[in-house]
Short mmCIF file of C-alpha atoms and ligand atoms in Angstrom, two decimals:
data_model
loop_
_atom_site.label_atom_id
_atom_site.label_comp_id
_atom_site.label_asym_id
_atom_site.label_seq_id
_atom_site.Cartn_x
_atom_site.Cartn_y
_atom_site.Cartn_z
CA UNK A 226 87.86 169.70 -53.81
CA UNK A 227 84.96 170.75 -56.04
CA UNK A 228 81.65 172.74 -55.37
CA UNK A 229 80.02 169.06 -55.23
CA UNK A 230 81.61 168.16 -51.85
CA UNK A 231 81.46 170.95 -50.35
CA UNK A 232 77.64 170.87 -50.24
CA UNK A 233 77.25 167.10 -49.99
CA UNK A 234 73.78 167.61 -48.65
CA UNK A 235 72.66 168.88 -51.89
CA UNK A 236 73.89 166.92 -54.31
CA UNK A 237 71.45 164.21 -52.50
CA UNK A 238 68.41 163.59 -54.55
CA UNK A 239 65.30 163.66 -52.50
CA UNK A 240 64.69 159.95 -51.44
CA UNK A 241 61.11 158.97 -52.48
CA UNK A 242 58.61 158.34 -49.39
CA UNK A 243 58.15 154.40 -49.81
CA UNK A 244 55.63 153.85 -47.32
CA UNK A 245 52.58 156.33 -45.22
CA UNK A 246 51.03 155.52 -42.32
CA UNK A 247 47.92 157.85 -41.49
CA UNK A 248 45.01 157.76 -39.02
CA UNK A 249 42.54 155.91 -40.20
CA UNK A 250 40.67 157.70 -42.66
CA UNK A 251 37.11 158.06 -43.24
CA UNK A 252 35.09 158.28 -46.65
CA UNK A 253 31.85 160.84 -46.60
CA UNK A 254 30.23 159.14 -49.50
CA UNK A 255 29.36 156.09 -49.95
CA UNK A 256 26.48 154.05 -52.08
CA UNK A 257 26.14 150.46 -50.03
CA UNK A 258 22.40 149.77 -51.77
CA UNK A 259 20.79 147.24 -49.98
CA UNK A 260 20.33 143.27 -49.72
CA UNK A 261 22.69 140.90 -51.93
CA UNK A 262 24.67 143.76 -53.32
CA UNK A 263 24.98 145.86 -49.21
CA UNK A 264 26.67 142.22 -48.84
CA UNK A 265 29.26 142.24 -51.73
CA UNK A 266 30.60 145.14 -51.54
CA UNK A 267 29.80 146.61 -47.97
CA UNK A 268 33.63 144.60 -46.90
CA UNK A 269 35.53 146.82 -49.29
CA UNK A 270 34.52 149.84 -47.61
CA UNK A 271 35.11 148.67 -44.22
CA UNK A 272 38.63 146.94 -45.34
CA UNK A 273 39.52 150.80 -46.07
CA UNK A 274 37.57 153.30 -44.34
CA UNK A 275 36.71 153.36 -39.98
CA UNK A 276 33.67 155.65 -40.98
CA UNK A 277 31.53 156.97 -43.78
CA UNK A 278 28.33 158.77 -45.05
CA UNK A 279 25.92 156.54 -46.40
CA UNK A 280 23.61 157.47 -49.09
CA UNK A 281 20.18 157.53 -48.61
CA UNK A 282 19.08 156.82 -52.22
CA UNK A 283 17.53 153.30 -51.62
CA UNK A 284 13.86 152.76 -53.70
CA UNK A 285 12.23 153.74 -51.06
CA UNK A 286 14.48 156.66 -50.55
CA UNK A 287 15.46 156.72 -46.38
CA UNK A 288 13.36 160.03 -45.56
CA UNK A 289 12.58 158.78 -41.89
CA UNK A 290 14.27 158.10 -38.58
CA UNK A 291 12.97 154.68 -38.33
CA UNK A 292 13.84 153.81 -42.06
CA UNK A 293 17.53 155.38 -41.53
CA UNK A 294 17.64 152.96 -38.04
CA UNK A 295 16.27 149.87 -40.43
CA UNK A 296 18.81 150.90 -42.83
CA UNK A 297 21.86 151.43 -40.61
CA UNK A 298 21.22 147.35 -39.05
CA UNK A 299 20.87 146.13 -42.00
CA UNK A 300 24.17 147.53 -42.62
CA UNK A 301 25.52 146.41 -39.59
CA UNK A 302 23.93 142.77 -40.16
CA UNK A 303 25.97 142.73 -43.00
CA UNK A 304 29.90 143.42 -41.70
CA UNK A 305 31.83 140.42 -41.60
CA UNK A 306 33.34 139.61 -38.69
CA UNK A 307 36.71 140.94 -37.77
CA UNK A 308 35.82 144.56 -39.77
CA UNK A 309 35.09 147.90 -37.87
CA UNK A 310 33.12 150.44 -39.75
CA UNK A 311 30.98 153.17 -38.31
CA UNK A 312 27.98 153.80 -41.12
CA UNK A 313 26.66 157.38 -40.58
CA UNK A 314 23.32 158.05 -41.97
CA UNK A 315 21.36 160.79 -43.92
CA UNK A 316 18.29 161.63 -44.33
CA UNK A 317 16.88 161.79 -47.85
CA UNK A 318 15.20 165.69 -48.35
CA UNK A 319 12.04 165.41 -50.47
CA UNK A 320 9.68 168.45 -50.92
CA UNK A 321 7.44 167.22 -48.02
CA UNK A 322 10.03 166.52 -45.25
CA UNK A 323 8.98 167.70 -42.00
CA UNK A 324 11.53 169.82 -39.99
CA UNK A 325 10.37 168.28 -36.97
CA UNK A 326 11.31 164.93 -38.51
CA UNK A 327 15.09 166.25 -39.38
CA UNK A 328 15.31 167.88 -35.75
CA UNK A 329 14.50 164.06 -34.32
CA UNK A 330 17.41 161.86 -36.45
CA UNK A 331 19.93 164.55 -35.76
CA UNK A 332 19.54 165.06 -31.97
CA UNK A 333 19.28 160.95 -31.08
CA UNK A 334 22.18 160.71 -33.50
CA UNK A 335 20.25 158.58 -35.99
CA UNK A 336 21.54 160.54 -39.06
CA UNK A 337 24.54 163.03 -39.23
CA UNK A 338 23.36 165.04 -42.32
CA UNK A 339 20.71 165.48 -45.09
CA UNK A 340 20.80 164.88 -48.58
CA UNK A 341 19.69 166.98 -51.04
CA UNK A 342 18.85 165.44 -54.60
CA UNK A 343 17.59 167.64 -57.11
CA UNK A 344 14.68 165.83 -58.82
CA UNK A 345 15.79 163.77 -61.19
CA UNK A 346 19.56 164.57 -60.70
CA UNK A 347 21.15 161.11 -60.96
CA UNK A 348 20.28 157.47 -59.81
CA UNK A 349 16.63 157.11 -57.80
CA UNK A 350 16.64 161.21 -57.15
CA UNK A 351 12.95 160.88 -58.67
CA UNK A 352 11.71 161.76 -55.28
CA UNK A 353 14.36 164.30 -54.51
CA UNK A 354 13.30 168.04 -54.04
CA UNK A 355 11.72 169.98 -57.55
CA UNK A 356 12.02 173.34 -55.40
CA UNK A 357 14.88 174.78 -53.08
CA UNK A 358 12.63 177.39 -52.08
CA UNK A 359 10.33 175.21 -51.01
CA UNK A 360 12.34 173.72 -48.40
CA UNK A 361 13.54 176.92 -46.64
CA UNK A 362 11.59 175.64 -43.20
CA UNK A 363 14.12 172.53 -43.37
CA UNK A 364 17.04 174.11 -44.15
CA UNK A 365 16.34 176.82 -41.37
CA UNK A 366 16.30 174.46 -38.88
CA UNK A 367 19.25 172.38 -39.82
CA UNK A 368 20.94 175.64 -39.49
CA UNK A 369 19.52 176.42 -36.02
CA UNK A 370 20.58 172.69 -35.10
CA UNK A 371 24.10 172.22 -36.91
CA UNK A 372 23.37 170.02 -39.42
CA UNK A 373 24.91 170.10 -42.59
CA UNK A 374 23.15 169.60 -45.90
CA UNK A 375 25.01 167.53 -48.69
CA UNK A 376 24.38 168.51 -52.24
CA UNK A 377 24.23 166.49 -55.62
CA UNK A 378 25.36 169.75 -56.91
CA UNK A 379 23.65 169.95 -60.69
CA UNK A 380 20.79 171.19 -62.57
CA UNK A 381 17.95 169.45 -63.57
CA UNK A 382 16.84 170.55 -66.68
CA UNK A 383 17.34 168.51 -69.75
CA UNK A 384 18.08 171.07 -72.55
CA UNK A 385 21.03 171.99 -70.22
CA UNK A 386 23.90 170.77 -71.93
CA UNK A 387 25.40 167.84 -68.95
CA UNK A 388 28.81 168.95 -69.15
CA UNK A 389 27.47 172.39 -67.88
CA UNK A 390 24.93 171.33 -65.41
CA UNK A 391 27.22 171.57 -62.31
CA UNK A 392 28.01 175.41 -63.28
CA UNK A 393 24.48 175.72 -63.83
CA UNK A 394 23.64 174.47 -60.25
CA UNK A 395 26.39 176.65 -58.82
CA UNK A 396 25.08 179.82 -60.43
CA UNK A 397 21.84 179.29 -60.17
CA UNK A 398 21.36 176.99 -56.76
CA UNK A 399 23.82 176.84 -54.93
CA UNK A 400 25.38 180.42 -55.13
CA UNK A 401 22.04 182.06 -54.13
CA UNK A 402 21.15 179.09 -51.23
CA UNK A 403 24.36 180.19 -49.69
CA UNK A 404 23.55 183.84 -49.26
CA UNK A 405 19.67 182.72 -48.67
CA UNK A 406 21.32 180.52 -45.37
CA UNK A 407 24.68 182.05 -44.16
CA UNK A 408 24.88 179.96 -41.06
CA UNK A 409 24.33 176.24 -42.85
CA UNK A 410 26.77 174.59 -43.24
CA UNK A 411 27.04 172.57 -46.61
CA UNK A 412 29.03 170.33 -48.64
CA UNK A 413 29.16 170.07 -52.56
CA UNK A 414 29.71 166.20 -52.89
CA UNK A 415 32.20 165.00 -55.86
CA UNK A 416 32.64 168.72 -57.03
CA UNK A 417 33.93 168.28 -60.68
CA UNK A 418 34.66 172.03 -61.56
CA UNK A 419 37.50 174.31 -61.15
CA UNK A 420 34.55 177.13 -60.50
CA UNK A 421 32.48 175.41 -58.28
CA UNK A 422 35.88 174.82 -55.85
CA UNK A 423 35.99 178.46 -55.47
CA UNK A 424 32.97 179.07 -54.89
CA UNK A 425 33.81 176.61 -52.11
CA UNK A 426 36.62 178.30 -50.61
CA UNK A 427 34.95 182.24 -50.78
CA UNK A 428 32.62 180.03 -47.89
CA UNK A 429 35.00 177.95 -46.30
CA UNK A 430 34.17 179.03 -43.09
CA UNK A 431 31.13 176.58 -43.28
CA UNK A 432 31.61 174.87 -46.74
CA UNK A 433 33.36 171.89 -47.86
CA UNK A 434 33.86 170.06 -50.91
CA UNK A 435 34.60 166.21 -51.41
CA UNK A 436 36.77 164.79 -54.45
CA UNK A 437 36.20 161.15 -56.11
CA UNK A 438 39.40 159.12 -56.70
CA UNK A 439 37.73 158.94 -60.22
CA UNK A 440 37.37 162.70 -61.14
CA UNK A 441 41.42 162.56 -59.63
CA UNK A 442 42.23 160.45 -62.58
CA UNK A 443 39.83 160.65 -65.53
CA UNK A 444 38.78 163.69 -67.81
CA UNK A 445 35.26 163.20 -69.86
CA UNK A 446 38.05 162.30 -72.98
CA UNK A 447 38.78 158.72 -71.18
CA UNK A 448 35.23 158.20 -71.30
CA UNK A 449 35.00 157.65 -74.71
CA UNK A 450 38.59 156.58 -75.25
CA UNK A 451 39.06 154.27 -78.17
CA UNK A 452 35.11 153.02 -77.77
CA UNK A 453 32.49 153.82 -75.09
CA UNK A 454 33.60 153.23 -71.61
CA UNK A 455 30.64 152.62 -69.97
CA UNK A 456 32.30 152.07 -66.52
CA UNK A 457 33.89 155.71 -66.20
CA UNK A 458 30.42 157.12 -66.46
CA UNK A 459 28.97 158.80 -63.48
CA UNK A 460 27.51 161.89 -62.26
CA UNK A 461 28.50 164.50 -62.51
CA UNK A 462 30.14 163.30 -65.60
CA UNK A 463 33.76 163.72 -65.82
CA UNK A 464 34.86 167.20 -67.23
CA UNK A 465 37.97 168.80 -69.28
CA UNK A 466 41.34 168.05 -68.57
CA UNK A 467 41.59 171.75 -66.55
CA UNK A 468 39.00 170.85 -64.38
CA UNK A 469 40.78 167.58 -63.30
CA UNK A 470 43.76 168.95 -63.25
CA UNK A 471 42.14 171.98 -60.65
CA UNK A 472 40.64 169.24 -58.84
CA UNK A 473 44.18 167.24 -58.19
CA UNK A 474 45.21 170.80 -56.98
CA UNK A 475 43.05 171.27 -54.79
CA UNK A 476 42.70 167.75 -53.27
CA UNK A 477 46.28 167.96 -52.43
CA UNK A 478 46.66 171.82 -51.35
CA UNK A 479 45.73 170.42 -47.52
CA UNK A 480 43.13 173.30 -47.35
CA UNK A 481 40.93 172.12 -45.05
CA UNK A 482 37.67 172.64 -47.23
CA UNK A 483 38.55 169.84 -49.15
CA UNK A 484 37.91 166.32 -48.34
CA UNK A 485 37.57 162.55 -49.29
CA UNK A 486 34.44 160.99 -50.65
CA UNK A 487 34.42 158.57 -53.17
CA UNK A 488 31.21 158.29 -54.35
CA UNK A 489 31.33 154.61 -54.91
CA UNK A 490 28.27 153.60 -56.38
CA UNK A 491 27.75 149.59 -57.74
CA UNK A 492 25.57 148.91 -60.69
CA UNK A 493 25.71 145.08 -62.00
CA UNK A 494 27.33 144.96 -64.84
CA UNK A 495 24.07 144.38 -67.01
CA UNK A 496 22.92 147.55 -65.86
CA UNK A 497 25.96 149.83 -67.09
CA UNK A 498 26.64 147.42 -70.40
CA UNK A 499 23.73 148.65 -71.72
CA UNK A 500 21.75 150.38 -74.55
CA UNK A 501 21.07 153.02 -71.12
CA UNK A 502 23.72 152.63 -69.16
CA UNK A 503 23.74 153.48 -65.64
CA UNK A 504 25.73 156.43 -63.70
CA UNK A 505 28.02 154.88 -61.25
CA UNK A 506 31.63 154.20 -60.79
CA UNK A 507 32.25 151.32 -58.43
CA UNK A 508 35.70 152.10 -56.61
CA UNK A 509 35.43 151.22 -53.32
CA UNK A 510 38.06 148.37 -53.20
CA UNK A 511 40.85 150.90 -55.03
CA UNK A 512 39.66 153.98 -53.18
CA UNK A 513 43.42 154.82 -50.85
CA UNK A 514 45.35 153.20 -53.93
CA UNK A 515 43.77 155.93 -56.33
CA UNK A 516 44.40 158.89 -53.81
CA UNK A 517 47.67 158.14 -52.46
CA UNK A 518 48.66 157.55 -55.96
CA UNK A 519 47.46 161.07 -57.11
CA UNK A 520 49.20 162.81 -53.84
CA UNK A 521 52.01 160.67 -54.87
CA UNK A 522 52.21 162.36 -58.55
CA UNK A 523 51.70 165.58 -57.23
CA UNK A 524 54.63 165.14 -54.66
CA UNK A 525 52.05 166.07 -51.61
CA UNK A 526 52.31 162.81 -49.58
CA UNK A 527 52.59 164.97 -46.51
CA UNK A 528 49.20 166.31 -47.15
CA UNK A 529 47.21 163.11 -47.26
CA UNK A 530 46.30 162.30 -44.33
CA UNK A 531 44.87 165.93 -43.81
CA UNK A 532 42.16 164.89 -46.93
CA UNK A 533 41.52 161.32 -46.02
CA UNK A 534 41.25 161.55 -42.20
CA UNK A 535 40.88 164.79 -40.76
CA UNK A 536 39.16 167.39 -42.34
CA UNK A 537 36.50 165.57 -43.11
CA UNK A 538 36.34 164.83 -39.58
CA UNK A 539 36.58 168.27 -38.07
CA UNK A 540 33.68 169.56 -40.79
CA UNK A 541 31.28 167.11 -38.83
CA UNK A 542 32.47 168.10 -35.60
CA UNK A 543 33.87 164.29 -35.06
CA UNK A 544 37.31 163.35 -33.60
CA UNK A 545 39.66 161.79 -35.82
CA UNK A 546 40.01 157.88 -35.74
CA UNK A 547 42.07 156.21 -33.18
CA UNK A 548 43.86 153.74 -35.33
CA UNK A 549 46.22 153.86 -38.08
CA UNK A 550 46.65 152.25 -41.72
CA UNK A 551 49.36 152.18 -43.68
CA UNK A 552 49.87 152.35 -47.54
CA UNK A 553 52.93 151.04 -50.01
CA UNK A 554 54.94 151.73 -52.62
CA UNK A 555 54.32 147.99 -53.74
CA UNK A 556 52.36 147.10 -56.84
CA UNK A 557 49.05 145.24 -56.40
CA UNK A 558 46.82 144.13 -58.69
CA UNK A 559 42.65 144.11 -57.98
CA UNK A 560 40.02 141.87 -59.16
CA UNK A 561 38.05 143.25 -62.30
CA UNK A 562 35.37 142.30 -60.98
CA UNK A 563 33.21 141.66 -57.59
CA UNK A 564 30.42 138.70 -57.83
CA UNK A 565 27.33 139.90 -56.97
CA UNK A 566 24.47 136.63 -57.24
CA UNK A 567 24.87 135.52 -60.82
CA UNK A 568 26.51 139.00 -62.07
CA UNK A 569 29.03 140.94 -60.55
CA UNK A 570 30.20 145.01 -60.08
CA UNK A 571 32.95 145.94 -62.19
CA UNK A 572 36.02 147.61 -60.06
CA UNK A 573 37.38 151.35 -61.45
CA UNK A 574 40.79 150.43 -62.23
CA UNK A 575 40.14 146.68 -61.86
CA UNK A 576 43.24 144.53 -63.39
CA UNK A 577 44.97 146.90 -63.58
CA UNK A 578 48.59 147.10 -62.11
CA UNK A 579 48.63 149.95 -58.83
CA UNK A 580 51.80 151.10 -58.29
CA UNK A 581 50.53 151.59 -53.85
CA UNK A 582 48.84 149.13 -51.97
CA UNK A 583 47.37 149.08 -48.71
CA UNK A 584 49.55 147.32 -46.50
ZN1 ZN B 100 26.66 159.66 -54.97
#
């Protein structure tokens, strides 16, 4: 009898996980825009996510109560029948807004959180906030009343190089906003850096991050591979493969400061095939196939369902979802393209063949 028998058990190659099932998970970012498009591609989100955060980056930005009520029937107006999604809304910060205003939305449960856009950060920000400082009565009292601020997370100024803006945010920004506010609670949305996810966990106590399916899967190289690829561009812009690389680490460590937001953000087609191309990457309708995929590769299946539908969950002092959904080991194939009037949205990863599906 050789060594082989006797320890049967480990000659036994671990048996890949074929198939998850995991509450119902939630995405805390989300771009639904408004009118025609709201309708085309509100039903992906909804097919995969029980809640989410909804941007409040409309022209005009959503910087009221009554425009974030408006806003959230609209939304509502346009689920199709037979989906159940929960949009939570946020109020848009702009150098004006009135912390009396804030204190309203957040105690009748009108809006969950407030956005912060530095000016001129990324698409319709032109209104957001040209001062931090400035703000300080706002952020105060969403720190007296709970409410967490969510940060487009990079400088402003154009001679900064782009690739460098989020650091430039972090050490300049955000770094010093944290020790200004020590009881705020705040969330870096679609962190791209290895740096800025430290930062993150020195204040995990009360600060999260949330990861793009996108950022899991694409350095700023695939951007321009073999030709522009107009469709990977968003912001922040993708970065070097050690940044991606720290962000599938992280996503996947189950530390609870980490959590799923995919930043889905539509542009027509016409408007990222251009001379100026729009920032955007429209992956709503392969959002769980993306991350389960990644947690897949990284052989931390058991930590998904911490990412995609709990901590996300506990940071806004929410329960988790009742229901459950379960993904595949079973290739699928998505359209390239959702129709959108006379144009359509081009899908991240569109056509091309998933190895997990939703079931
Ligand atoms: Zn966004």
């Amino acid at each position: 009898m050789g060594v082989a028998e006797l320890f049967p058990a480990e000659r036994q190659e671990a048996k890949p996980v074929d198939r998850i099932t995991i509450r119902r998970p939630d995405d805390w970012h989300i771009h639904l825009r408004d009118g025609a498009m709201l309708k085309a591609v509100l039903p992906y989100t909804a097919a995969q996510f029980a809640r989410g955060i909804i941007m409040p980056n409309l022209v005009p930005p959503v910087t009221t109560v009554a425009a974030a009520q408006a806003y959230r029937e609209r939304i509502l107006a346009a689920l199709p029948a037979g989906l159940d999604f929960t949009p939570l809304m946020t109020c848009y910060l702009r150098d004006d807004t009135d912390p009396d205003e804030i204190e309203r939305g957040f105690k009748d449960k009108v809006w969950v959180a407030a956005k912060l856009y530095p000016a001129g950060a990324t698409t319709n920000s032109h209104a957001g906030v040209t001062d931090i400082l400035g703000i300080a009565p706002v952020l105060e009292r969403m720190e007296r009343i709970g409410m967490p601020l969510l940060i487009h997370g990079e400088a402003t100024d154009p001679e900064i190089d782009i690739f460098d803006r989020e650091a430039a945010f972090m050490e300049g920004s955000l770094i010093p906003l944290l020790g200004r506010h020590q009881g705020l609670k705040v969330t870096v949305e679609h962190a791209t850096t290895a740096e800025i996810l430290d930062v993150v966990r020195e204040h995990r106590s009360r600060c999260a991050a949330t990861i793009t399916p996108h950022h899991l899967v694409i350095n700023r190289t695939h951007i321009f591979q073999g030709g522009l690829r107009p469709h990977l561009y968003c912001l922040p812009v993708a970065k070097r493969e050690r940044h991606r690389l720290a962000l599938r680490a992280a996503a996947t460590s189950g530390e609870a400061c980490f959590y799923l937001g995919t930043d889905t953000a539509p542009h027509v087609r016409g408007a990222k095939e251009a001379s100026c191309g729009c920032a955007g990457v429209f992956c709503g309708p392969s959002a769980l196939q993306t991350y389960v995929q990644v947690f897949d590769e990284e052989g931390a299946l058991d930590k998904f369902e911490a990412f995609a539908s709990l901590n996300g969950a506990r940071f806004h002092g929410l329960e988790p979802n009742a229901g459950t959904v379960t993904l595949e080991r079973r290739e699928s194939r998505i359209a390239e393209a959702v129709a959108v009037d006379d144009t359509a949205v081009v899908v991240f990863r569109g056509e091309e063949t998933l190895p997990w599906s939703v079931a």
